[in-house]
Amino acid sequence: MKKIVSLTLAAILAAGSLAGCGGNSGEGGTSAAESTASKASEGEENGSQDVSGEGAGTVEHEPVMINFPTASASGALYAVGAAITNLWSTEIDFVNASSQASAGGIENLNLVSDGEAQVSIAISSNCYQAMNGTDSFEGYAFEDLKVIAGLYFNPNQVVVTEVSGIDSLKTVSGKHFAVASAGSSVYGECQNHFTAAGLTFPDDINCEYITFTDAADMLQNGTIDGAWIMSGAPASAVTQACTSGCKLLNIEDDIVTALQEEYPWYAPFTIPAGTYPGQDDDVQTTAIKMVMFCSDELDEETVYQLTKTFWENIDSLGEAQGNLAGLTPEEAVKDIAELPLHEGAARYYEEIGVLN
């Protein structure tokens, strides 16, 4: 399959070095590039910067610009990326980072692989496929992919209208259902799950290829029967739909088991009762861990500082973004589909005793 890269986003990312939403832009609209140049100038005036951690001595480091694609501007991942890049730009003298909207995980992986972005987030399944050149990445293996941290589990959330009569994945057959854009990670989730449920995907479904935001609007208006949302819970699109009387589907045990037998990245996941309006019971679904990744071309010291700064400020990040709340370095190296850690990240995890 030809690699899916948005020319529009490529232009946005190029412009991101001038105006990223996560950048440390400063008062009066100072651009990321100007801010980076200013940091470099300050470094020359003030001497070497100590970027190696306490007691490690001083190390000079060239300014580093990081573009960080996320997902649609209405999704939880967009806000997560903005919080992380703002932290890095504020706390690491030689780093200027900016986050941008994107089409999501598959595009993020392609952009980092192509060198148009430096750090991003995707589900571990897509990272595994990218590194091994399978599925959407066939013929375009991202062999230099390295992990900075495993983050939170990203649950699949199947939302349907009450009047649709849908009560299981099997009964989505013939219904008008939003599956996100063809080739996206969400589309892949639909393919895996509906196939495990015995449907021929996409032929058995009247598919609508739209964003989460549009899906929520159409669910609210009753113009579609259901939608597949993959996002941290609570997700705004799901909240909007449930406010209008929609409900979440349980994914049956046999489907979860079938998925786990074929794919190494799936985990059972429970969306607790009360997460959404009108949700009186727990909902069983599947989830995949989100992974923050980069290319091996990003140097060890930079990745060490990114990792260290992220974890030393995880409490404040968690207060700002609920999806990051409660994360620990110990869990960051688990359930990541055996993807390799970047040497800079591994150095930090070894330093704090998470890795031997």
GROMACS .gro file of N, CA and C in nm, residues 48-206:
model
  477
   48SER      N    1   2.860   2.691   2.851
   48SER     CA    2   2.801   2.560   2.825
   48SER      C    3   2.677   2.538   2.909
   49GLN      N    4   2.579   2.465   2.852
   49GLN     CA    5   2.458   2.432   2.924
   49GLN      C    6   2.472   2.295   2.988
   50ASP      N    7   2.429   2.283   3.113
   50ASP     CA    8   2.430   2.153   3.180
   50ASP      C    9   2.302   2.081   3.143
   51VAL      N   10   2.311   1.987   3.049
   51VAL     CA   11   2.193   1.915   3.003
   51VAL      C   12   2.204   1.766   3.032
   52SER      N   13   2.296   1.727   3.116
   52SER     CA   14   2.320   1.584   3.138
   52SER      C   15   2.266   1.531   3.268
   53GLY      N   16   2.199   1.615   3.345
   53GLY     CA   17   2.147   1.568   3.473
   53GLY      C   18   2.242   1.606   3.586
   54GLU      N   19   2.193   1.596   3.707
   54GLU     CA   20   2.268   1.638   3.825
   54GLU      C   21   2.399   1.562   3.838
   55GLY      N   22   2.506   1.637   3.856
   55GLY     CA   23   2.636   1.576   3.880
   55GLY      C   24   2.704   1.523   3.757
   56ALA      N   25   2.646   1.545   3.640
   56ALA     CA   26   2.703   1.487   3.519
   56ALA      C   27   2.795   1.583   3.446
   57GLY      N   28   2.810   1.708   3.496
   57GLY     CA   29   2.895   1.804   3.428
   57GLY      C   30   2.818   1.877   3.321
   58THR      N   31   2.887   1.967   3.252
   58THR     CA   32   2.821   2.047   3.150
   58THR      C   33   2.845   1.988   3.012
   59VAL      N   34   2.743   1.996   2.929
   59VAL     CA   35   2.750   1.946   2.793
   59VAL      C   36   2.690   2.050   2.701
   60GLU      N   37   2.763   2.089   2.599
   60GLU     CA   38   2.707   2.181   2.501
   60GLU      C   39   2.618   2.103   2.405
   61HIS      N   40   2.507   2.163   2.369
   61HIS     CA   41   2.416   2.095   2.277
   61HIS      C   42   2.358   2.196   2.180
   62GLU      N   43   2.359   2.161   2.054
   62GLU     CA   44   2.299   2.246   1.953
   62GLU      C   45   2.148   2.254   1.976
   63PRO      N   46   2.086   2.367   1.939
   63PRO     CA   47   1.940   2.377   1.952
   63PRO      C   48   1.869   2.267   1.873
   64VAL      N   49   1.763   2.214   1.930
   64VAL     CA   50   1.687   2.108   1.866
   64VAL      C   51   1.543   2.154   1.847
   65MET      N   52   1.494   2.145   1.724
   65MET     CA   53   1.355   2.177   1.693
   65MET      C   54   1.277   2.046   1.681
   66ILE      N   55   1.166   2.035   1.754
   66ILE     CA   56   1.085   1.914   1.751
   66ILE      C   57   0.944   1.946   1.704
   67ASN      N   58   0.906   1.888   1.592
   67ASN     CA   59   0.767   1.892   1.547
   67ASN      C   60   0.698   1.765   1.596
   68PHE      N   61   0.580   1.780   1.651
   68PHE     CA   62   0.510   1.671   1.720
   68PHE      C   63   0.367   1.664   1.668
   69PRO      N   64   0.340   1.588   1.560
   69PRO     CA   65   0.203   1.571   1.512
   69PRO      C   66   0.122   1.488   1.610
   70THR      N   67  -0.007   1.513   1.617
   70THR     CA   68  -0.091   1.448   1.719
   70THR      C   69  -0.211   1.377   1.656
   71ALA      N   70  -0.322   1.446   1.644
   71ALA     CA   71  -0.445   1.393   1.583
   71ALA      C   72  -0.533   1.513   1.553
   72SER      N   73  -0.662   1.490   1.532
   72SER     CA   74  -0.751   1.602   1.501
   72SER      C   75  -0.758   1.698   1.619
   73ALA      N   76  -0.782   1.824   1.589
   73ALA     CA   77  -0.782   1.928   1.692
   73ALA      C   78  -0.889   1.907   1.798
   74SER      N   79  -0.990   1.826   1.768
   74SER     CA   80  -1.099   1.803   1.863
   74SER      C   81  -1.073   1.683   1.954
   75GLY      N   82  -0.966   1.608   1.927
   75GLY     CA   83  -0.939   1.487   2.002
   75GLY      C   84  -0.852   1.508   2.124
   76ALA      N   85  -0.853   1.408   2.213
   76ALA     CA   86  -0.775   1.417   2.336
   76ALA      C   87  -0.625   1.420   2.308
   77LEU      N   88  -0.580   1.352   2.204
   77LEU     CA   89  -0.437   1.344   2.175
   77LEU      C   90  -0.378   1.479   2.138
   78TYR      N   91  -0.458   1.563   2.075
   78TYR     CA   92  -0.411   1.697   2.038
   78TYR      C   93  -0.371   1.776   2.163
   79ALA      N   94  -0.456   1.772   2.265
   79ALA     CA   95  -0.428   1.844   2.389
   79ALA      C   96  -0.311   1.782   2.464
   80VAL      N   97  -0.299   1.650   2.459
   80VAL     CA   98  -0.186   1.581   2.523
   80VAL      C   99  -0.055   1.626   2.460
   81GLY      N  100  -0.050   1.627   2.327
   81GLY     CA  101   0.071   1.670   2.258
   81GLY      C  102   0.108   1.813   2.289
   82ALA      N  103   0.008   1.901   2.296
   82ALA     CA  104   0.034   2.041   2.327
   82ALA      C  105   0.094   2.056   2.467
   83ALA      N  106   0.041   1.980   2.563
   83ALA     CA  107   0.093   1.988   2.700
   83ALA      C  108   0.237   1.941   2.708
   84ILE      N  109   0.269   1.832   2.637
   84ILE     CA  110   0.404   1.776   2.642
   84ILE      C  111   0.504   1.870   2.575
   85THR      N  112   0.470   1.921   2.457
   85THR     CA  113   0.564   2.007   2.387
   85THR      C  114   0.585   2.139   2.461
   86ASN      N  115   0.481   2.190   2.523
   86ASN     CA  116   0.497   2.312   2.602
   86ASN      C  117   0.592   2.288   2.719
   87LEU      N  118   0.580   2.173   2.783
   87LEU     CA  119   0.670   2.138   2.893
   87LEU      C  120   0.815   2.132   2.845
   88TRP      N  121   0.839   2.061   2.736
   88TRP     CA  122   0.975   2.047   2.686
   88TRP      C  123   1.035   2.182   2.649
   89SER      N  124   0.957   2.266   2.581
   89SER     CA  125   1.007   2.397   2.540
   89SER      C  126   1.038   2.485   2.660
   90THR      N  127   0.960   2.469   2.765
   90THR     CA  128   0.979   2.552   2.885
   90THR      C  129   1.096   2.505   2.971
   91GLU      N  130   1.113   2.373   2.982
   91GLU     CA  131   1.208   2.318   3.079
   91GLU      C  132   1.344   2.278   3.022
   92ILE      N  133   1.355   2.258   2.892
   92ILE     CA  134   1.482   2.214   2.835
   92ILE      C  135   1.537   2.327   2.749
   93ASP      N  136   1.650   2.383   2.791
   93ASP     CA  137   1.702   2.504   2.729
   93ASP      C  138   1.725   2.492   2.579
   94PHE      N  139   1.771   2.377   2.533
   94PHE     CA  140   1.810   2.366   2.393
   94PHE      C  141   1.699   2.312   2.303
   95VAL      N  142   1.582   2.286   2.360
   95VAL     CA  143   1.471   2.227   2.284
   95VAL      C  144   1.362   2.330   2.261
   96ASN      N  145   1.312   2.335   2.138
   96ASN     CA  146   1.191   2.411   2.108
   96ASN      C  147   1.096   2.317   2.036
   97ALA      N  148   0.985   2.285   2.099
   97ALA     CA  149   0.893   2.184   2.048
   97ALA      C  150   0.757   2.245   2.019
   98SER      N  151   0.693   2.196   1.915
   98SER     CA  152   0.560   2.244   1.880
   98SER      C  153   0.474   2.127   1.836
   99SER      N  154   0.347   2.128   1.875
   99SER     CA  155   0.254   2.022   1.837
   99SER      C  156   0.161   2.073   1.728
  100GLN      N  157   0.120   1.983   1.641
  100GLN     CA  158   0.029   2.016   1.532
  100GLN      C  159  -0.081   1.912   1.521
  101ALA      N  160  -0.193   1.954   1.464
  101ALA     CA  161  -0.299   1.859   1.432
  101ALA      C  162  -0.253   1.768   1.318
  102SER      N  163  -0.306   1.647   1.315
  102SER     CA  164  -0.272   1.554   1.207
  102SER      C  165  -0.390   1.459   1.187
  103ALA      N  166  -0.371   1.366   1.094
  103ALA     CA  167  -0.475   1.266   1.069
  103ALA      C  168  -0.464   1.148   1.164
  104GLY      N  169  -0.368   1.151   1.257
  104GLY     CA  170  -0.358   1.045   1.356
  104GLY      C  171  -0.236   0.956   1.339
  105GLY      N  172  -0.240   0.839   1.406
  105GLY     CA  173  -0.123   0.755   1.425
  105GLY      C  174  -0.048   0.714   1.300
  106ILE      N  175  -0.118   0.668   1.197
  106ILE     CA  176  -0.049   0.621   1.077
  106ILE      C  177   0.024   0.736   1.010
  107GLU      N  178  -0.041   0.849   0.998
  107GLU     CA  179   0.026   0.965   0.940
  107GLU      C  180   0.141   1.011   1.029
  108ASN      N  181   0.123   1.007   1.160
  108ASN     CA  182   0.230   1.045   1.251
  108ASN      C  183   0.355   0.961   1.228
  109LEU      N  184   0.336   0.831   1.214
  109LEU     CA  185   0.448   0.740   1.191
  109LEU      C  186   0.518   0.770   1.059
  110ASN      N  187   0.441   0.796   0.955
  110ASN     CA  188   0.500   0.829   0.827
  110ASN      C  189   0.579   0.959   0.833
  111LEU      N  190   0.526   1.057   0.904
  111LEU     CA  191   0.593   1.187   0.914
  111LEU      C  192   0.725   1.177   0.989
  112VAL      N  193   0.728   1.102   1.098
  112VAL     CA  194   0.853   1.084   1.172
  112VAL      C  195   0.951   1.001   1.090
  113SER      N  196   0.902   0.898   1.023
  113SER     CA  197   0.987   0.815   0.939
  113SER      C  198   1.052   0.898   0.828
  114ASP      N  199   0.976   0.992   0.771
  114ASP     CA  200   1.026   1.076   0.663
  114ASP      C  201   1.112   1.192   0.711
  115GLY      N  202   1.121   1.213   0.843
  115GLY     CA  203   1.199   1.323   0.897
  115GLY      C  204   1.125   1.456   0.898
  116GLU      N  205   0.996   1.456   0.865
  116GLU     CA  206   0.917   1.579   0.869
  116GLU      C  207   0.870   1.611   1.010
  117ALA      N  208   0.878   1.515   1.100
  117ALA     CA  209   0.849   1.534   1.242
  117ALA      C  210   0.953   1.453   1.319
  118GLN      N  211   0.968   1.484   1.447
  118GLN     CA  212   1.073   1.419   1.525
  118GLN      C  213   1.019   1.327   1.635
  119VAL      N  214   0.907   1.363   1.694
  119VAL     CA  215   0.846   1.284   1.802
  119VAL      C  216   0.696   1.282   1.779
  120SER      N  217   0.632   1.172   1.813
  120SER     CA  218   0.486   1.169   1.804
  120SER      C  219   0.432   1.055   1.890
  121ILE      N  220   0.303   1.031   1.877
  121ILE     CA  221   0.234   0.927   1.953
  121ILE      C  222   0.147   0.845   1.856
  122ALA      N  223   0.146   0.715   1.876
  122ALA     CA  224   0.058   0.627   1.801
  122ALA      C  225   0.030   0.505   1.887
  123ILE      N  226  -0.070   0.427   1.849
  123ILE     CA  227  -0.094   0.303   1.922
  123ILE      C  228   0.017   0.203   1.891
  124SER      N  229   0.046   0.116   1.986
  124SER     CA  230   0.159   0.024   1.972
  124SER      C  231   0.143  -0.069   1.853
  125SER      N  232   0.020  -0.101   1.815
  125SER     CA  233  -0.002  -0.189   1.700
  125SER      C  234   0.049  -0.123   1.572
  126ASN      N  235   0.016   0.004   1.552
  126ASN     CA  236   0.064   0.074   1.434
  126ASN      C  237   0.216   0.089   1.436
  127CYS      N  238   0.272   0.110   1.554
  127CYS     CA  239   0.419   0.119   1.565
  127CYS      C  240   0.483  -0.014   1.526
  128TYR      N  241   0.425  -0.122   1.571
  128TYR     CA  242   0.476  -0.255   1.538
  128TYR      C  243   0.468  -0.279   1.387
  129GLN      N  244   0.356  -0.244   1.328
  129GLN     CA  245   0.339  -0.262   1.184
  129GLN      C  246   0.437  -0.175   1.106
  130ALA      N  247   0.455  -0.051   1.152
  130ALA     CA  248   0.547   0.039   1.084
  130ALA      C  249   0.690  -0.012   1.089
  131MET      N  250   0.733  -0.055   1.206
  131MET     CA  251   0.870  -0.100   1.221
  131MET      C  252   0.898  -0.224   1.136
  132ASN      N  253   0.796  -0.308   1.120
  132ASN     CA  254   0.812  -0.432   1.045
  132ASN      C  255   0.765  -0.424   0.900
  133GLY      N  256   0.714  -0.307   0.858
  133GLY     CA  257   0.674  -0.289   0.720
  133GLY      C  258   0.556  -0.374   0.677
  134THR      N  259   0.457  -0.387   0.765
  134THR     CA  260   0.339  -0.467   0.732
  134THR      C  261   0.216  -0.378   0.722
  135ASP      N  262   0.105  -0.436   0.676
  135ASP     CA  263  -0.024  -0.367   0.668
  135ASP      C  264  -0.011  -0.236   0.589
  136SER      N  265  -0.049  -0.124   0.648
  136SER     CA  266  -0.043   0.004   0.577
  136SER      C  267   0.100   0.047   0.544
  137PHE      N  268   0.197  -0.015   0.607
  137PHE     CA  269   0.337   0.023   0.589
  137PHE      C  270   0.415  -0.076   0.503
  138GLU      N  271   0.344  -0.163   0.432
  138GLU     CA  272   0.411  -0.261   0.348
  138GLU      C  273   0.498  -0.192   0.244
  139GLY      N  274   0.625  -0.228   0.243
  139GLY     CA  275   0.720  -0.168   0.151
  139GLY      C  276   0.782  -0.040   0.203
  140TYR      N  277   0.739   0.006   0.321
  140TYR     CA  278   0.790   0.131   0.378
  140TYR      C  279   0.823   0.113   0.526
  141ALA      N  280   0.899   0.012   0.558
  141ALA     CA  281   0.930  -0.018   0.698
  141ALA      C  282   1.004   0.099   0.763
  142PHE      N  283   0.962   0.133   0.883
  142PHE     CA  284   1.027   0.236   0.965
  142PHE      C  285   1.118   0.164   1.063
  143GLU      N  286   1.230   0.114   1.014
  143GLU     CA  287   1.318   0.028   1.094
  143GLU      C  288   1.388   0.103   1.207
  144ASP      N  289   1.397   0.235   1.197
  144ASP     CA  290   1.466   0.314   1.298
  144ASP      C  291   1.373   0.360   1.410
  145LEU      N  292   1.251   0.310   1.414
  145LEU     CA  293   1.156   0.351   1.518
  145LEU      C  294   1.207   0.311   1.656
  146LYS      N  295   1.200   0.405   1.749
  146LYS     CA  296   1.239   0.379   1.887
  146LYS      C  297   1.135   0.441   1.981
  147VAL      N  298   1.115   0.378   2.095
  147VAL     CA  299   1.015   0.420   2.193
  147VAL      C  300   1.077   0.510   2.299
  148ILE      N  301   1.005   0.617   2.331
  148ILE     CA  302   1.042   0.701   2.445
  148ILE      C  303   0.966   0.655   2.570
  149ALA      N  304   0.837   0.627   2.555
  149ALA     CA  305   0.757   0.581   2.669
  149ALA      C  306   0.627   0.520   2.622
  150GLY      N  307   0.587   0.413   2.687
  150GLY     CA  308   0.450   0.365   2.675
  150GLY      C  309   0.364   0.453   2.764
  151LEU      N  310   0.249   0.496   2.716
  151LEU     CA  311   0.166   0.590   2.791
  151LEU      C  312   0.040   0.522   2.845
  152TYR      N  313  -0.074   0.566   2.803
  152TYR     CA  314  -0.201   0.515   2.855
  152TYR      C  315  -0.265   0.421   2.753
  153PHE      N  316  -0.358   0.340   2.802
  153PHE     CA  317  -0.433   0.254   2.712
  153PHE      C  318  -0.539   0.335   2.638
  154ASN      N  319  -0.549   0.310   2.509
  154ASN     CA  320  -0.646   0.378   2.424
  154ASN      C  321  -0.760   0.281   2.393
  155PRO      N  322  -0.875   0.299   2.455
  155PRO     CA  323  -0.984   0.202   2.437
  155PRO      C  324  -1.064   0.224   2.310
  156ASN      N  325  -1.110   0.115   2.252
  156ASN     CA  326  -1.207   0.121   2.144
  156ASN      C  327  -1.345   0.146   2.204
  157GLN      N  328  -1.417   0.243   2.147
  157GLN     CA  329  -1.548   0.279   2.199
  157GLN      C  330  -1.649   0.278   2.083
  158VAL      N  331  -1.742   0.184   2.092
  158VAL     CA  332  -1.840   0.166   1.985
  158VAL      C  333  -1.971   0.229   2.031
  159VAL      N  334  -2.010   0.337   1.965
  159VAL     CA  335  -2.127   0.415   2.006
  159VAL      C  336  -2.239   0.396   1.904
  160VAL      N  337  -2.358   0.365   1.952
  160VAL     CA  338  -2.472   0.343   1.861
  160VAL      C  339  -2.595   0.415   1.914
  161THR      N  340  -2.686   0.444   1.823
  161THR     CA  341  -2.813   0.506   1.864
  161THR      C  342  -2.906   0.400   1.920
  162GLU      N  343  -2.994   0.441   2.008
  162GLU     CA  344  -3.089   0.347   2.067
  162GLU      C  345  -3.183   0.290   1.962
  163VAL      N  346  -3.220   0.371   1.863
  163VAL     CA  347  -3.319   0.327   1.764
  163VAL      C  348  -3.259   0.239   1.655
  164SER      N  349  -3.125   0.224   1.655
  164SER     CA  350  -3.060   0.145   1.549
  164SER      C  351  -3.085  -0.004   1.562
  165GLY      N  352  -3.114  -0.049   1.684
  165GLY     CA  353  -3.132  -0.192   1.709
  165GLY      C  354  -3.002  -0.268   1.720
  166ILE      N  355  -2.890  -0.199   1.718
  166ILE     CA  356  -2.759  -0.263   1.729
  166ILE      C  357  -2.734  -0.301   1.875
  167ASP      N  358  -2.705  -0.430   1.900
  167ASP     CA  359  -2.674  -0.472   2.037
  167ASP      C  360  -2.545  -0.553   2.046
  168SER      N  361  -2.475  -0.567   1.933
  168SER     CA  362  -2.347  -0.638   1.930
  168SER      C  363  -2.275  -0.599   1.802
  169LEU      N  364  -2.147  -0.631   1.793
  169LEU     CA  365  -2.073  -0.602   1.670
  169LEU      C  366  -2.134  -0.675   1.551
  170LYS      N  367  -2.183  -0.796   1.574
  170LYS     CA  368  -2.241  -0.874   1.464
  170LYS      C  369  -2.360  -0.802   1.402
  171THR      N  370  -2.437  -0.730   1.483
  171THR     CA  371  -2.559  -0.667   1.431
  171THR      C  372  -2.534  -0.530   1.368
  172VAL      N  373  -2.408  -0.492   1.353
  172VAL     CA  374  -2.376  -0.371   1.277
  172VAL      C  375  -2.391  -0.397   1.127
  173SER      N  376  -2.396  -0.524   1.089
  173SER     CA  377  -2.412  -0.561   0.948
  173SER      C  378  -2.532  -0.489   0.886
  174GLY      N  379  -2.505  -0.422   0.772
  174GLY     CA  380  -2.610  -0.351   0.700
  174GLY      C  381  -2.641  -0.213   0.752
  175LYS      N  382  -2.580  -0.173   0.863
  175LYS     CA  383  -2.610  -0.044   0.924
  175LYS      C  384  -2.519   0.067   0.868
  176HIS      N  385  -2.565   0.190   0.887
  176HIS     CA  386  -2.490   0.310   0.846
  176HIS      C  387  -2.396   0.345   0.961
  177PHE      N  388  -2.266   0.323   0.939
  177PHE     CA  389  -2.171   0.325   1.051
  177PHE      C  390  -2.046   0.401   1.013
  178ALA      N  391  -1.999   0.490   1.103
  178ALA     CA  392  -1.879   0.570   1.080
  178ALA      C  393  -1.754   0.491   1.120
  179VAL      N  394  -1.660   0.477   1.024
  179VAL     CA  395  -1.540   0.395   1.047
  179VAL      C  396  -1.411   0.476   1.035
  180ALA      N  397  -1.422   0.610   1.036
  180ALA     CA  398  -1.306   0.699   1.018
  180ALA      C  399  -1.252   0.686   0.877
  181SER      N  400  -1.138   0.748   0.849
  181SER     CA  401  -1.086   0.751   0.712
  181SER      C  402  -1.020   0.619   0.676
  182ALA      N  403  -1.035   0.580   0.551
  182ALA     CA  404  -0.972   0.456   0.503
  182ALA      C  405  -0.822   0.465   0.521
  183GLY      N  406  -0.762   0.358   0.574
  183GLY     CA  407  -0.619   0.355   0.597
  183GLY      C  408  -0.576   0.409   0.732
  184SER      N  409  -0.670   0.466   0.808
  184SER     CA  410  -0.636   0.519   0.940
  184SER      C  411  -0.627   0.406   1.042
  185SER      N  412  -0.571   0.436   1.159
  185SER     CA  413  -0.562   0.335   1.264
  185SER      C  414  -0.700   0.291   1.311
  186VAL      N  415  -0.796   0.384   1.314
  186VAL     CA  416  -0.933   0.350   1.357
  186VAL      C  417  -0.998   0.258   1.254
  187TYR      N  418  -0.976   0.284   1.128
  187TYR     CA  419  -1.026   0.196   1.023
  187TYR      C  420  -0.970   0.055   1.042
  188GLY      N  421  -0.842   0.046   1.078
  188GLY     CA  422  -0.781  -0.084   1.105
  188GLY      C  423  -0.845  -0.155   1.222
  189GLU      N  424  -0.882  -0.080   1.326
  189GLU     CA  425  -0.952  -0.138   1.440
  189GLU      C  426  -1.088  -0.194   1.397
  190CYS      N  427  -1.158  -0.119   1.315
  190CYS     CA  428  -1.287  -0.168   1.263
  190CYS      C  429  -1.267  -0.298   1.185
  191GLN      N  430  -1.167  -0.300   1.101
  191GLN     CA  431  -1.141  -0.420   1.021
  191GLN      C  432  -1.112  -0.541   1.109
  192ASN      N  433  -1.025  -0.524   1.209
  192ASN     CA  434  -0.989  -0.635   1.298
  192ASN      C  435  -1.109  -0.685   1.377
  193HIS      N  436  -1.184  -0.592   1.434
  193HIS     CA  437  -1.294  -0.631   1.523
  193HIS      C  438  -1.413  -0.688   1.448
  194PHE      N  439  -1.453  -0.623   1.339
  194PHE     CA  440  -1.568  -0.675   1.265
  194PHE      C  441  -1.536  -0.808   1.198
  195THR      N  442  -1.411  -0.826   1.156
  195THR     CA  443  -1.371  -0.955   1.101
  195THR      C  444  -1.378  -1.063   1.208
  196ALA      N  445  -1.330  -1.030   1.330
  196ALA     CA  446  -1.337  -1.126   1.440
  196ALA      C  447  -1.482  -1.158   1.477
  197ALA      N  448  -1.573  -1.064   1.449
  197ALA     CA  449  -1.715  -1.084   1.479
  197ALA      C  450  -1.786  -1.161   1.368
  198GLY      N  451  -1.713  -1.195   1.260
  198GLY     CA  452  -1.772  -1.275   1.154
  198GLY      C  453  -1.825  -1.197   1.036
  199LEU      N  454  -1.802  -1.065   1.032
  199LEU     CA  455  -1.847  -0.983   0.920
  199LEU      C  456  -1.737  -0.972   0.815
  200THR      N  457  -1.778  -0.946   0.692
  200THR     CA  458  -1.684  -0.913   0.586
  200THR      C  459  -1.673  -0.762   0.580
  201PHE      N  460  -1.556  -0.712   0.619
  201PHE     CA  461  -1.539  -0.566   0.629
  201PHE      C  462  -1.459  -0.516   0.509
  202PRO      N  463  -1.502  -0.407   0.445
  202PRO     CA  464  -1.613  -0.318   0.481
  202PRO      C  465  -1.745  -0.351   0.410
  203ASP      N  466  -1.746  -0.458   0.332
  203ASP     CA  467  -1.860  -0.485   0.242
  203ASP      C  468  -1.993  -0.501   0.315
  204ASP      N  469  -1.990  -0.557   0.437
  204ASP     CA  470  -2.115  -0.584   0.508
  204ASP      C  471  -2.174  -0.462   0.578
  205ILE      N  472  -2.102  -0.350   0.572
  205ILE     CA  473  -2.144  -0.230   0.645
  205ILE      C  474  -2.158  -0.113   0.549
  206ASN      N  475  -2.258  -0.030   0.572
  206ASN     CA  476  -2.273   0.095   0.497
  206ASN      C  477  -2.181   0.198   0.563
   0.00000   0.00000   0.00000
